[in-house]
Amino acid sequence: MSDLMTHRGRVAALSRSRSADDPDLIAARRALKVEGLAEHIARTVAEWPPLTEAQLSRLAVLLRGGTS
């Protein structure tokens, strides 16, 4: 089973018995979003040509919430 499916299952299980503001449910939802983004990034990057160090640095800044 993929990591994404594992996270989806955890969110589903926790959401049955926990309130929306439960810290474990909030953390599980965050982990699900991160895993979804990670899989999207991996698929996208696999199609790219090699990047320069400057290009990689620019993308890293964006991922950290900065502007380029």
mmCIF file with all atom_site columns, C-alpha atoms in Angstrom:
data_model
loop_
_atom_site.group_PDB
_atom_site.id
_atom_site.type_symbol
_atom_site.label_atom_id
_atom_site.label_alt_id
_atom_site.label_comp_id
_atom_site.label_asym_id
_atom_site.label_entity_id
_atom_site.label_seq_id
_atom_site.pdbx_PDB_ins_code
_atom_site.Cartn_x
_atom_site.Cartn_y
_atom_site.Cartn_z
_atom_site.occupancy
_atom_site.B_iso_or_equiv
_atom_site.pdbx_formal_charge
_atom_site.auth_seq_id
_atom_site.auth_comp_id
_atom_site.auth_asym_id
_atom_site.auth_atom_id
_atom_site.pdbx_PDB_model_num
ATOM 1  C CA . MET A 1 1  ? 0.000   0.000  0.000   1.00 0.00 ? 1  MET A CA 1
ATOM 2  C CA . SER A 1 2  ? 1.312   3.465  -0.839  1.00 0.00 ? 2  SER A CA 1
ATOM 3  C CA . ASP A 1 3  ? 2.143   5.961  1.872   1.00 0.00 ? 3  ASP A CA 1
ATOM 4  C CA . LEU A 1 4  ? -0.669  8.152  0.565   1.00 0.00 ? 4  LEU A CA 1
ATOM 5  C CA . MET A 1 5  ? -3.215  5.381  1.100   1.00 0.00 ? 5  MET A CA 1
ATOM 6  C CA . THR A 1 6  ? -1.854  4.752  4.597   1.00 0.00 ? 6  THR A CA 1
ATOM 7  C CA . HIS A 1 7  ? -2.320  8.414  5.485   1.00 0.00 ? 7  HIS A CA 1
ATOM 8  C CA . ARG A 1 8  ? -5.821  8.449  3.984   1.00 0.00 ? 8  ARG A CA 1
ATOM 9  C CA . GLY A 1 9  ? -6.760  5.440  6.082   1.00 0.00 ? 9  GLY A CA 1
ATOM 10 C CA . ARG A 1 10 ? -5.416  7.049  9.241   1.00 0.00 ? 10 ARG A CA 1
ATOM 11 C CA . VAL A 1 11 ? -7.400  10.242 8.612   1.00 0.00 ? 11 VAL A CA 1
ATOM 12 C CA . ALA A 1 12 ? -10.537 8.203  7.920   1.00 0.00 ? 12 ALA A CA 1
ATOM 13 C CA . ALA A 1 13 ? -10.115 6.152  11.089  1.00 0.00 ? 13 ALA A CA 1
ATOM 14 C CA . LEU A 1 14 ? -9.420  9.157  13.297  1.00 0.00 ? 14 LEU A CA 1
ATOM 15 C CA . SER A 1 15 ? -12.233 11.241 11.833  1.00 0.00 ? 15 SER A CA 1
ATOM 16 C CA . ARG A 1 16 ? -14.791 8.642  12.924  1.00 0.00 ? 16 ARG A CA 1
ATOM 17 C CA . SER A 1 17 ? -14.116 9.117  16.621  1.00 0.00 ? 17 SER A CA 1
ATOM 18 C CA . ARG A 1 18 ? -12.344 12.455 17.001  1.00 0.00 ? 18 ARG A CA 1
ATOM 19 C CA . SER A 1 19 ? -13.461 16.062 16.832  1.00 0.00 ? 19 SER A CA 1
ATOM 20 C CA . ALA A 1 20 ? -12.167 18.271 14.024  1.00 0.00 ? 20 ALA A CA 1
ATOM 21 C CA . ASP A 1 21 ? -9.838  20.091 16.439  1.00 0.00 ? 21 ASP A CA 1
ATOM 22 C CA . ASP A 1 22 ? -8.227  16.918 17.813  1.00 0.00 ? 22 ASP A CA 1
ATOM 23 C CA . PRO A 1 23 ? -4.408  17.278 17.628  1.00 0.00 ? 23 PRO A CA 1
ATOM 24 C CA . ASP A 1 24 ? -3.899  13.730 16.300  1.00 0.00 ? 24 ASP A CA 1
ATOM 25 C CA . LEU A 1 25 ? -6.471  14.262 13.544  1.00 0.00 ? 25 LEU A CA 1
ATOM 26 C CA . ILE A 1 26 ? -4.963  17.622 12.638  1.00 0.00 ? 26 ILE A CA 1
ATOM 27 C CA . ALA A 1 27 ? -1.501  16.027 12.454  1.00 0.00 ? 27 ALA A CA 1
ATOM 28 C CA . ALA A 1 28 ? -2.833  13.145 10.338  1.00 0.00 ? 28 ALA A CA 1
ATOM 29 C CA . ARG A 1 29 ? -4.481  15.563 7.906   1.00 0.00 ? 29 ARG A CA 1
ATOM 30 C CA . ARG A 1 30 ? -1.248  17.545 7.657   1.00 0.00 ? 30 ARG A CA 1
ATOM 31 C CA . ALA A 1 31 ? 0.724   14.362 6.985   1.00 0.00 ? 31 ALA A CA 1
ATOM 32 C CA . LEU A 1 32 ? -1.786  13.374 4.278   1.00 0.00 ? 32 LEU A CA 1
ATOM 33 C CA . LYS A 1 33 ? -1.388  16.742 2.537   1.00 0.00 ? 33 LYS A CA 1
ATOM 34 C CA . VAL A 1 34 ? 2.400   16.550 2.750   1.00 0.00 ? 34 VAL A CA 1
ATOM 35 C CA . GLU A 1 35 ? 2.440   13.029 1.307   1.00 0.00 ? 35 GLU A CA 1
ATOM 36 C CA . GLY A 1 36 ? 0.133   14.070 -1.536  1.00 0.00 ? 36 GLY A CA 1
ATOM 37 C CA . LEU A 1 37 ? 2.386   17.011 -2.338  1.00 0.00 ? 37 LEU A CA 1
ATOM 38 C CA . ALA A 1 38 ? 5.506   14.821 -2.114  1.00 0.00 ? 38 ALA A CA 1
ATOM 39 C CA . GLU A 1 39 ? 4.061   12.321 -4.595  1.00 0.00 ? 39 GLU A CA 1
ATOM 40 C CA . HIS A 1 40 ? 3.051   15.149 -6.944  1.00 0.00 ? 40 HIS A CA 1
ATOM 41 C CA . ILE A 1 41 ? 6.522   16.675 -6.744  1.00 0.00 ? 41 ILE A CA 1
ATOM 42 C CA . ALA A 1 42 ? 8.181   13.304 -7.391  1.00 0.00 ? 42 ALA A CA 1
ATOM 43 C CA . ARG A 1 43 ? 6.044   12.710 -10.506 1.00 0.00 ? 43 ARG A CA 1
ATOM 44 C CA . THR A 1 44 ? 6.692   16.220 -11.794 1.00 0.00 ? 44 THR A CA 1
ATOM 45 C CA . VAL A 1 45 ? 10.429  16.224 -11.148 1.00 0.00 ? 45 VAL A CA 1
ATOM 46 C CA . ALA A 1 46 ? 10.811  12.854 -12.886 1.00 0.00 ? 46 ALA A CA 1
ATOM 47 C CA . GLU A 1 47 ? 9.794   14.564 -16.141 1.00 0.00 ? 47 GLU A CA 1
ATOM 48 C CA . TRP A 1 48 ? 12.206  17.498 -15.847 1.00 0.00 ? 48 TRP A CA 1
ATOM 49 C CA . PRO A 1 49 ? 15.599  17.889 -17.474 1.00 0.00 ? 49 PRO A CA 1
ATOM 50 C CA . PRO A 1 50 ? 18.505  18.286 -15.047 1.00 0.00 ? 50 PRO A CA 1
ATOM 51 C CA . LEU A 1 51 ? 18.351  21.604 -13.169 1.00 0.00 ? 51 LEU A CA 1
ATOM 52 C CA . THR A 1 52 ? 21.155  23.998 -12.331 1.00 0.00 ? 52 THR A CA 1
ATOM 53 C CA . GLU A 1 53 ? 22.076  24.750 -8.724  1.00 0.00 ? 53 GLU A CA 1
ATOM 54 C CA . ALA A 1 54 ? 20.517  28.215 -9.102  1.00 0.00 ? 54 ALA A CA 1
ATOM 55 C CA . GLN A 1 55 ? 17.235  26.710 -10.303 1.00 0.00 ? 55 GLN A CA 1
ATOM 56 C CA . LEU A 1 56 ? 17.212  24.199 -7.447  1.00 0.00 ? 56 LEU A CA 1
ATOM 57 C CA . SER A 1 57 ? 17.921  26.984 -4.943  1.00 0.00 ? 57 SER A CA 1
ATOM 58 C CA . ARG A 1 58 ? 15.059  29.090 -6.316  1.00 0.00 ? 58 ARG A CA 1
ATOM 59 C CA . LEU A 1 59 ? 12.626  26.181 -6.012  1.00 0.00 ? 59 LEU A CA 1
ATOM 60 C CA . ALA A 1 60 ? 13.829  25.435 -2.470  1.00 0.00 ? 60 ALA A CA 1
ATOM 61 C CA . VAL A 1 61 ? 13.091  29.046 -1.467  1.00 0.00 ? 61 VAL A CA 1
ATOM 62 C CA . LEU A 1 62 ? 9.555   28.718 -2.834  1.00 0.00 ? 62 LEU A CA 1
ATOM 63 C CA . LEU A 1 63 ? 8.987   25.475 -0.932  1.00 0.00 ? 63 LEU A CA 1
ATOM 64 C CA . ARG A 1 64 ? 10.089  27.181 2.268   1.00 0.00 ? 64 ARG A CA 1
ATOM 65 C CA . GLY A 1 65 ? 7.411   29.832 1.764   1.00 0.00 ? 65 GLY A CA 1
ATOM 66 C CA . GLY A 1 66 ? 9.613   32.580 0.379   1.00 0.00 ? 66 GLY A CA 1
ATOM 67 C CA . THR A 1 67 ? 9.386   34.438 -2.897  1.00 0.00 ? 67 THR A CA 1
ATOM 68 C CA . SER A 1 68 ? 11.739  34.204 -5.795  1.00 0.00 ? 68 SER A CA 1
#
